[in-house]
Coordinates of C-alpha atoms in Angstrom, one line a residue:
Chain A
M1 CA 110.2 95.2 111.2
P2 CA 109.3 92.4 111.3
N3 CA 105.8 92.5 111.0
I4 CA 104.0 89.3 112.0
T5 CA 100.5 88.6 111.4
V6 CA 99.0 85.5 112.5
Q7 CA 95.4 84.2 111.4
L8 CA 94.2 81.5 113.8
L9 CA 91.4 80.0 114.7
A10 CA 89.2 82.1 117.5
G11 CA 89.2 80.6 120.9
R12 CA 92.9 80.6 122.2
D13 CA 93.2 82.4 125.7
I14 CA 95.4 85.1 126.3
N15 CA 97.8 83.0 128.3
Q16 CA 98.4 80.9 125.1
R17 CA 98.9 84.3 123.2
R18 CA 101.4 85.6 125.7
A19 CA 103.6 82.6 125.6
F20 CA 103.4 82.5 121.8
V21 CA 104.6 85.9 121.2
H22 CA 107.2 85.3 123.7
D23 CA 108.5 82.6 121.8
V24 CA 108.3 84.2 118.4
T25 CA 109.9 87.5 119.6
N26 CA 112.7 85.6 121.2
S27 CA 113.1 83.7 118.0
A28 CA 112.9 86.9 115.7
V29 CA 115.9 88.3 117.9
L30 CA 117.9 85.0 118.1
T31 CA 117.3 83.4 114.6
L32 CA 116.7 86.8 112.4
G33 CA 118.7 89.2 114.2
A34 CA 116.0 91.6 114.9
R35 CA 115.6 94.1 117.2
R36 CA 113.6 93.3 119.9
G37 CA 111.3 96.1 120.2
D38 CA 111.1 96.2 116.3
V39 CA 109.1 92.8 116.5
R40 CA 105.0 93.5 116.3
I41 CA 102.6 90.7 116.0
V42 CA 98.9 90.9 115.4
F43 CA 96.6 88.0 115.9
E44 CA 93.7 87.9 113.2
E45 CA 90.6 85.6 115.1
I46 CA 89.2 83.5 112.4
T47 CA 85.8 81.6 113.4
P48 CA 85.7 78.1 111.4
D49 CA 82.8 79.4 109.2
I50 CA 85.2 82.0 107.5
V51 CA 87.9 79.6 106.5
A52 CA 87.9 77.2 103.9
N53 CA 90.8 74.3 103.3
G54 CA 90.5 72.2 100.2
G55 CA 87.3 74.0 99.2
V56 CA 85.4 72.9 102.6
L57 CA 84.6 75.5 105.2
A58 CA 86.3 74.5 108.6
S59 CA 82.9 74.3 110.3
E60 CA 81.8 71.7 108.1
D61 CA 85.0 69.7 107.7
E62 CA 85.0 66.2 109.4
S63 CA 88.9 66.3 109.2
R64 CA 89.1 69.5 111.2
A65 CA 86.2 68.6 113.6
E66 CA 88.7 67.7 116.3
V67 CA 90.8 70.9 116.2
V68 CA 87.5 73.1 115.7
N69 CA 85.7 71.9 118.8
R70 CA 89.0 72.1 120.8
F71 CA 89.0 76.0 120.3
V72 CA 85.3 76.9 119.2
P73 CA 83.0 74.3 121.0
E74 CA 79.9 76.1 120.1
A75 CA 80.8 76.0 116.4
S76 CA 79.6 72.3 116.2
A77 CA 77.1 72.7 119.0
Chain B
M1 CA 99.8 77.6 99.2
P2 CA 97.8 79.1 97.6
N3 CA 96.6 81.4 100.6
I4 CA 93.8 83.4 99.4
T5 CA 92.2 86.4 101.9
V6 CA 89.0 87.7 100.9
Q7 CA 88.2 90.9 102.4
L8 CA 84.3 91.3 101.8
L9 CA 81.5 93.6 103.2
A10 CA 80.0 91.7 106.2
G11 CA 76.5 90.2 105.9
R12 CA 76.9 87.2 103.4
D13 CA 75.6 83.9 104.5
I14 CA 77.3 80.5 105.0
N15 CA 75.5 79.3 101.8
Q16 CA 77.1 82.1 99.9
R17 CA 80.6 81.4 101.4
R18 CA 80.0 77.4 101.0
A19 CA 79.6 78.3 97.0
F20 CA 82.3 80.9 96.9
V21 CA 85.0 78.7 98.2
H22 CA 83.6 75.9 96.1
D23 CA 84.3 77.8 93.0
V24 CA 87.7 79.4 93.7
T25 CA 89.1 76.3 95.1
N26 CA 88.0 74.3 91.6
S27 CA 89.5 77.2 89.6
A28 CA 92.9 77.1 91.7
V29 CA 93.1 73.4 90.8
L30 CA 92.1 73.9 87.4
T31 CA 93.6 76.8 86.2
L32 CA 96.4 77.1 88.5
G33 CA 97.2 73.5 89.0
A34 CA 97.2 74.0 92.8
R35 CA 96.5 70.7 94.9
R36 CA 93.1 70.8 96.4
G37 CA 94.2 70.2 99.9
D38 CA 96.7 73.3 99.7
V39 CA 94.3 75.8 98.8
R40 CA 93.4 77.7 102.0
I41 CA 90.8 80.5 102.0
V42 CA 89.9 83.1 104.9
F43 CA 87.4 85.5 104.8
E44 CA 87.6 89.0 106.5
E45 CA 84.3 90.5 107.1
I46 CA 84.3 94.3 106.8
T47 CA 81.2 96.6 108.1
P48 CA 80.8 99.7 105.7
D49 CA 82.0 102.2 108.4
I50 CA 85.6 100.9 108.3
V51 CA 85.8 100.8 104.3
A52 CA 86.5 103.6 102.1
N53 CA 86.6 104.3 98.0
G54 CA 87.6 107.3 96.6
G55 CA 88.1 108.9 100.1
V56 CA 84.5 108.3 101.5
L57 CA 83.4 105.6 103.8
A58 CA 81.3 103.1 102.3
S59 CA 78.6 103.8 105.1
E60 CA 78.4 107.2 103.8
D61 CA 78.8 106.9 100.1
E62 CA 75.7 107.4 97.9
S63 CA 77.0 105.3 94.9
R64 CA 77.4 102.2 97.1
A65 CA 74.2 102.5 99.2
E66 CA 72.5 99.9 97.2
V67 CA 75.2 97.1 97.9
V68 CA 75.7 98.2 101.4
N69 CA 71.9 97.9 102.2
R70 CA 71.7 94.7 100.3
F71 CA 74.1 93.2 102.7
V72 CA 74.1 95.6 106.0
P73 CA 70.9 97.1 106.0
E74 CA 71.4 98.1 109.6
A75 CA 74.0 100.2 108.3
S76 CA 72.1 103.0 107.0
A77 CA 68.9 102.5 109.5
Chain C
M1 CA 84.9 95.3 97.8
P2 CA 85.9 92.3 97.5
N3 CA 89.6 92.5 98.0
I4 CA 91.1 89.5 97.4
T5 CA 95.0 88.7 97.9
V6 CA 96.2 85.5 96.5
Q7 CA 99.7 84.3 97.9
L8 CA 100.9 81.6 95.4
L9 CA 104.2 80.0 94.3
A10 CA 105.9 82.0 91.7
G11 CA 105.8 80.1 88.3
R12 CA 102.3 80.4 86.8
D13 CA 102.1 82.2 83.6
I14 CA 99.6 85.0 82.6
N15 CA 97.2 82.7 80.9
Q16 CA 96.8 80.8 84.0
R17 CA 96.2 84.0 86.1
R18 CA 93.8 85.5 83.5
A19 CA 91.7 82.3 83.4
F20 CA 91.6 82.3 87.4
V21 CA 90.7 86.0 87.8
H22 CA 87.9 85.6 85.3
D23 CA 86.3 82.4 87.2
V24 CA 86.9 84.1 90.8
T25 CA 85.5 87.4 89.7
N26 CA 82.3 85.4 88.0
S27 CA 81.9 83.6 91.2
A28 CA 82.3 86.8 93.5
V29 CA 79.4 88.2 91.2
L30 CA 77.3 85.1 91.0
T31 CA 77.6 83.8 94.6
L32 CA 78.7 86.7 96.8
G33 CA 76.6 89.4 94.6
A34 CA 79.5 91.7 94.3
R35 CA 79.5 94.4 91.7
R36 CA 81.9 93.0 89.0
G37 CA 83.9 96.4 88.9
D38 CA 84.1 96.1 92.6
V39 CA 86.2 92.8 92.6
R40 CA 90.1 93.6 93.2
I41 CA 92.4 90.4 92.9
V42 CA 96.0 90.9 93.8
F43 CA 98.7 88.1 93.3
E44 CA 101.6 87.8 95.5
E45 CA 104.0 85.4 94.1
I46 CA 106.0 83.6 96.6
T47 CA 109.2 81.4 95.9
P48 CA 109.6 78.0 97.6
D49 CA 112.3 79.3 99.9
I50 CA 110.2 81.7 101.8
V51 CA 107.3 79.4 102.8
A52 CA 106.9 76.8 104.8
N53 CA 104.4 74.1 105.9
G54 CA 104.6 72.2 109.1
G55 CA 108.0 73.7 110.0
V56 CA 109.6 72.9 106.8
L57 CA 110.5 75.3 103.9
A58 CA 108.6 74.2 100.8
S59 CA 112.1 74.4 98.8
E60 CA 113.1 71.6 101.3
D61 CA 110.2 69.9 101.3
E62 CA 110.0 66.2 99.9
S63 CA 106.3 66.0 100.0
R64 CA 106.2 69.1 97.9
A65 CA 109.0 68.5 95.3
E66 CA 106.5 67.5 92.8
V67 CA 104.4 70.7 92.8
V68 CA 107.5 72.9 93.5
N69 CA 109.4 71.4 90.4
R70 CA 106.0 72.4 88.2
F71 CA 106.1 75.8 88.8
V72 CA 109.7 76.6 90.0
P73 CA 112.1 73.9 88.3
E74 CA 115.1 76.1 89.2
A75 CA 114.1 75.9 92.7
S76 CA 115.5 72.3 92.9
A77 CA 118.1 72.4 90.4
Chain D
M1 CA 95.2 100.2 93.1
P2 CA 96.1 101.4 95.7
N3 CA 94.9 99.0 98.2
I4 CA 95.6 100.3 101.8
T5 CA 95.0 98.1 104.9
V6 CA 95.1 100.1 108.3
Q7 CA 95.5 97.6 111.4
L8 CA 95.2 99.9 114.4
L9 CA 94.0 100.1 117.9
A10 CA 90.3 99.7 118.0
G11 CA 88.5 102.6 119.4
R12 CA 88.6 105.3 117.1
D13 CA 85.3 106.9 116.1
I14 CA 83.7 107.5 112.5
N15 CA 84.9 111.0 112.5
Q16 CA 88.5 110.0 113.1
R17 CA 88.3 107.5 110.3
R18 CA 86.4 109.9 107.9
A19 CA 89.3 112.5 108.5
F20 CA 92.1 109.8 107.9
V21 CA 90.8 108.4 104.5
H22 CA 90.2 112.2 103.7
D23 CA 93.9 112.9 104.1
V24 CA 95.5 109.5 103.0
T25 CA 93.3 109.7 99.6
N26 CA 94.2 113.1 99.0
S27 CA 97.9 112.4 99.3
A28 CA 97.6 109.1 97.2
V29 CA 96.5 111.4 94.4
L30 CA 98.7 114.4 95.0
T31 CA 101.9 112.3 95.7
L32 CA 101.5 108.9 94.0
G33 CA 99.2 110.1 91.2
A34 CA 96.8 107.7 91.8
R35 CA 93.4 108.0 90.4
R36 CA 90.6 108.9 93.3
G37 CA 88.5 106.3 92.8
D38 CA 90.9 103.5 92.7
V39 CA 92.3 104.2 96.1
R40 CA 90.7 101.6 98.5
I41 CA 91.4 101.8 102.4
V42 CA 90.3 99.1 105.0
F43 CA 90.6 99.6 108.7
E44 CA 91.3 96.3 110.6
E45 CA 90.3 97.1 114.3
I46 CA 92.7 95.3 116.7
T47 CA 92.2 95.1 120.4
P48 CA 95.2 95.5 122.8
D49 CA 95.1 91.7 123.9
I50 CA 96.0 90.5 120.2
V51 CA 98.7 92.8 119.3
A52 CA 102.4 92.7 121.0
N53 CA 105.3 94.8 120.5
G54 CA 108.7 93.5 121.8
G55 CA 107.2 90.4 123.0
V56 CA 104.7 91.9 125.3
L57 CA 100.9 92.1 124.4
A58 CA 99.8 95.6 124.3
S59 CA 97.1 95.2 127.1
E60 CA 100.0 94.1 129.5
D61 CA 102.7 96.8 128.2
E62 CA 103.2 99.7 130.7
S63 CA 104.9 101.8 127.8
R64 CA 101.7 101.7 125.8
A65 CA 99.1 102.2 128.9
E66 CA 98.5 105.8 128.3
V67 CA 97.6 105.1 124.3
V68 CA 95.7 102.0 124.8
N69 CA 93.6 103.8 127.9
R70 CA 93.0 106.5 125.4
F71 CA 91.0 104.2 123.2
V72 CA 90.2 101.3 124.8
P73 CA 89.5 102.1 128.5
E74 CA 88.0 99.0 129.3
A75 CA 91.0 97.2 128.3
S76 CA 92.6 98.0 131.5
A77 CA 89.5 98.2 133.9
Chain E
M1 CA 100.0 100.4 115.6
P2 CA 98.8 101.4 113.4
N3 CA 100.3 99.2 110.9
I4 CA 99.6 100.1 107.3
T5 CA 100.2 98.4 104.1
V6 CA 100.5 99.8 100.6
Q7 CA 99.5 97.8 97.7
L8 CA 100.2 100.0 94.7
L9 CA 101.3 99.8 91.1
A10 CA 105.1 99.6 90.9
G11 CA 106.8 102.6 89.5
R12 CA 106.5 105.3 91.9
D13 CA 109.9 106.7 92.8
I14 CA 111.4 107.4 96.5
N15 CA 110.4 110.9 96.1
Q16 CA 106.6 109.9 95.7
R17 CA 106.8 107.6 98.5
R18 CA 108.6 109.9 100.8
A19 CA 106.0 112.5 100.5
F20 CA 103.4 109.9 101.0
V21 CA 104.7 108.5 104.1
H22 CA 105.1 111.8 105.7
D23 CA 101.6 112.9 104.8
V24 CA 99.9 109.5 106.1
T25 CA 102.0 109.7 109.4
N26 CA 100.9 113.1 109.9
S27 CA 97.5 112.4 109.5
A28 CA 97.7 109.3 111.8
V29 CA 99.1 111.6 114.5
L30 CA 96.7 114.1 113.9
T31 CA 93.3 112.5 113.0
L32 CA 93.8 108.9 114.5
G33 CA 95.9 110.1 117.7
A34 CA 98.6 107.7 117.2
R35 CA 102.1 108.1 118.6
R36 CA 104.4 109.0 115.6
G37 CA 107.2 106.4 116.3
D38 CA 104.3 103.5 116.3
V39 CA 103.1 104.3 112.7
R40 CA 104.8 101.7 110.2
I41 CA 104.0 102.1 106.7
V42 CA 104.7 99.0 104.4
F43 CA 104.9 99.5 100.5
E44 CA 104.0 96.2 98.2
E45 CA 104.9 96.9 94.6
I46 CA 102.5 95.3 92.2
T47 CA 103.2 95.0 88.4
P48 CA 100.3 95.3 86.1
D49 CA 100.1 91.6 85.1
I50 CA 99.4 90.3 88.9
V51 CA 96.6 92.5 89.7
A52 CA 92.9 92.5 87.9
N53 CA 89.7 94.6 88.7
G54 CA 86.3 93.5 87.3
G55 CA 88.1 90.0 86.2
V56 CA 90.7 91.9 84.0
L57 CA 94.4 91.8 84.4
A58 CA 95.4 95.7 84.5
S59 CA 97.9 95.1 82.0
E60 CA 95.2 94.0 79.6
D61 CA 92.6 96.5 80.9
E62 CA 92.1 99.3 78.2
S63 CA 90.4 101.3 80.8
R64 CA 93.7 101.5 82.8
A65 CA 96.1 102.1 80.2
E66 CA 96.9 105.5 81.0
V67 CA 97.7 105.1 84.8
V68 CA 99.4 101.8 83.9
N69 CA 101.7 103.6 81.1
R70 CA 102.5 106.3 83.8
F71 CA 104.0 104.0 86.2
V72 CA 105.0 100.8 84.3
P73 CA 106.0 102.3 80.8
E74 CA 107.2 98.7 79.9
A75 CA 104.4 96.9 80.9
S76 CA 102.6 97.9 77.5
A77 CA 105.7 98.1 75.3
Chain F
M1 CA 95.4 77.6 110.2
P2 CA 97.4 79.1 111.6
N3 CA 98.3 81.4 108.7
I4 CA 101.5 83.5 109.3
T5 CA 103.0 86.2 107.4
V6 CA 106.5 87.6 108.3
Q7 CA 106.8 91.0 106.7
L8 CA 110.6 91.6 107.2
L9 CA 113.7 93.6 105.8
A10 CA 115.4 91.5 102.9
G11 CA 118.9 90.2 103.4
R12 CA 118.1 87.0 106.0
D13 CA 119.5 83.9 104.4
I14 CA 117.8 80.3 104.2
N15 CA 119.3 79.2 107.6
Q16 CA 117.8 82.1 109.5
R17 CA 114.6 81.4 108.0
R18 CA 114.9 77.8 108.6
A19 CA 115.7 78.3 112.0
F20 CA 112.9 80.9 112.6
V21 CA 110.0 78.6 110.9
H22 CA 111.6 75.5 113.1
D23 CA 110.8 77.5 116.2
V24 CA 107.6 79.3 115.3
T25 CA 106.0 75.8 114.3
N26 CA 107.1 74.5 117.3
S27 CA 105.5 77.2 119.4
A28 CA 102.3 77.1 117.7
V29 CA 102.0 73.3 118.1
L30 CA 102.9 73.7 122.0
T31 CA 101.4 77.0 123.0
L32 CA 98.6 77.5 120.8
G33 CA 97.8 73.7 120.1
A34 CA 98.1 73.9 116.3
R35 CA 98.5 70.9 114.4
R36 CA 101.9 70.9 112.8
G37 CA 100.9 70.1 109.1
D38 CA 98.3 73.0 109.5
V39 CA 101.0 75.8 110.3
R40 CA 102.1 77.9 107.3
I41 CA 104.5 80.7 107.4
V42 CA 105.2 83.1 104.2
F43 CA 108.0 85.6 104.5
E44 CA 107.4 88.9 102.7
E45 CA 110.8 90.5 102.0
I46 CA 111.0 94.3 102.3
T47 CA 113.6 96.4 101.0
P48 CA 114.6 99.6 103.5
D49 CA 113.0 102.0 100.6
I50 CA 109.7 100.8 101.0
V51 CA 108.9 100.8 104.5
A52 CA 108.8 103.5 106.7
N53 CA 108.8 104.1 110.7
G54 CA 107.4 107.2 112.4
G55 CA 107.3 108.8 108.6
V56 CA 110.8 108.1 107.7
L57 CA 111.8 105.5 105.2
A58 CA 114.2 102.9 106.4
S59 CA 116.8 103.7 103.8
E60 CA 116.9 107.4 105.4
D61 CA 116.6 106.7 109.0
E62 CA 119.8 107.0 111.1
S63 CA 118.0 105.3 113.8
R64 CA 117.9 102.2 111.8
A65 CA 121.2 102.5 109.6
E66 CA 123.0 99.6 111.8
V67 CA 120.1 97.0 111.3
V68 CA 119.9 97.9 107.6
N69 CA 123.3 97.6 106.9
R70 CA 123.5 94.5 108.6
F71 CA 121.2 92.9 106.2
V72 CA 120.8 95.2 103.2
P73 CA 124.3 96.7 102.8
E74 CA 124.1 97.9 99.4
A75 CA 121.0 99.8 100.6
S76 CA 123.4 102.8 102.1
A77 CA 126.5 102.4 99.5

């Protein structure tokens, strides 16, 4: 342990994931006292049409259009 | 909160998902007293060959052929 | 399927859970075409000191004090 | 119950999954006393570039190259 | 990998869990070709009042009384 | 999004969790471009007798005694 599952909007590239797992693993070691080799992180990539906040699918949510377009441009094409 | 994850057979369309998240969010507000904007729902679409009930993969389960064919026709082509 | 996992703040009573699973199961049948007996819902009760939004633990988040106090009064005693 | 979710490297074939769900369901019945029909197993197939151990993505982890190549040859092509 | 999460009714003892993880890990090695040390299994113990099948909480489901009483006798005291 | 679930050995205190969610949220903003308010982190606290690595429950795993004793001293009393 720890097992860390990250559900996030699809569209981040491998450089972003590499940087994130580096930071999170370091923090797990420094703040949680985990052993580095025990830290396991899994990403679950979610498209905007299968996640909803406040009852509205992200692909149809004006308040999220900016962040959706940044990562999943084709979602609102 | 709440975070709601829905693992379901792939094949439902966006109209079905829109209707479901609308109902579930309303119920979370009315029955659980959740704040609407806090309700987050994520779908995980599962193909019949990666889920098993009673030790049998859904893609090979006669008792589930009807529901599998309805949503994932190509699964039994 | 579907498997539905609901992570929510601890403190709701069984009447609230009963009403919610009734609504969600009905909607899964009506909008997603699921078979009633296949719908499985699991609650994961979360205390405010083990969930964070925007980097702040709910037990220390002024913007969530109202909803936390409603369900977990002792959290801010 | 039980609900069993298996996050594993993509690339296993249906024969492997069939054998695994058979074994796990039998054991759930024999060792946990579960009812066979209640045992539900869902696989989540993970590519090596979205999982990290010890802060290193599996697709970039020399210590995992052998197992990654076995299941996801194209990952290191 | 694999990461295996087992949501099951609370009440199994450590001998049952020991036997189950032994079987599941062996099968992951033999049928899925996983490396033994990579197999991680986490149990999530669920009480009958926070899980529902077919819209009915297990603690109120006649069709599940037998299995609930076996593992969580106090649930129906 | 992102939704981040952290399964970890029980026993960390609130200061450790506060520091970890601060780091992880900052990194999600800086490396993944997430909006701060969208980042939701949930901890699932696991006791050593309900997690296994390589087929051995952590509460019975000599190779993990040191880390288990650090966080869950009573586990090996």
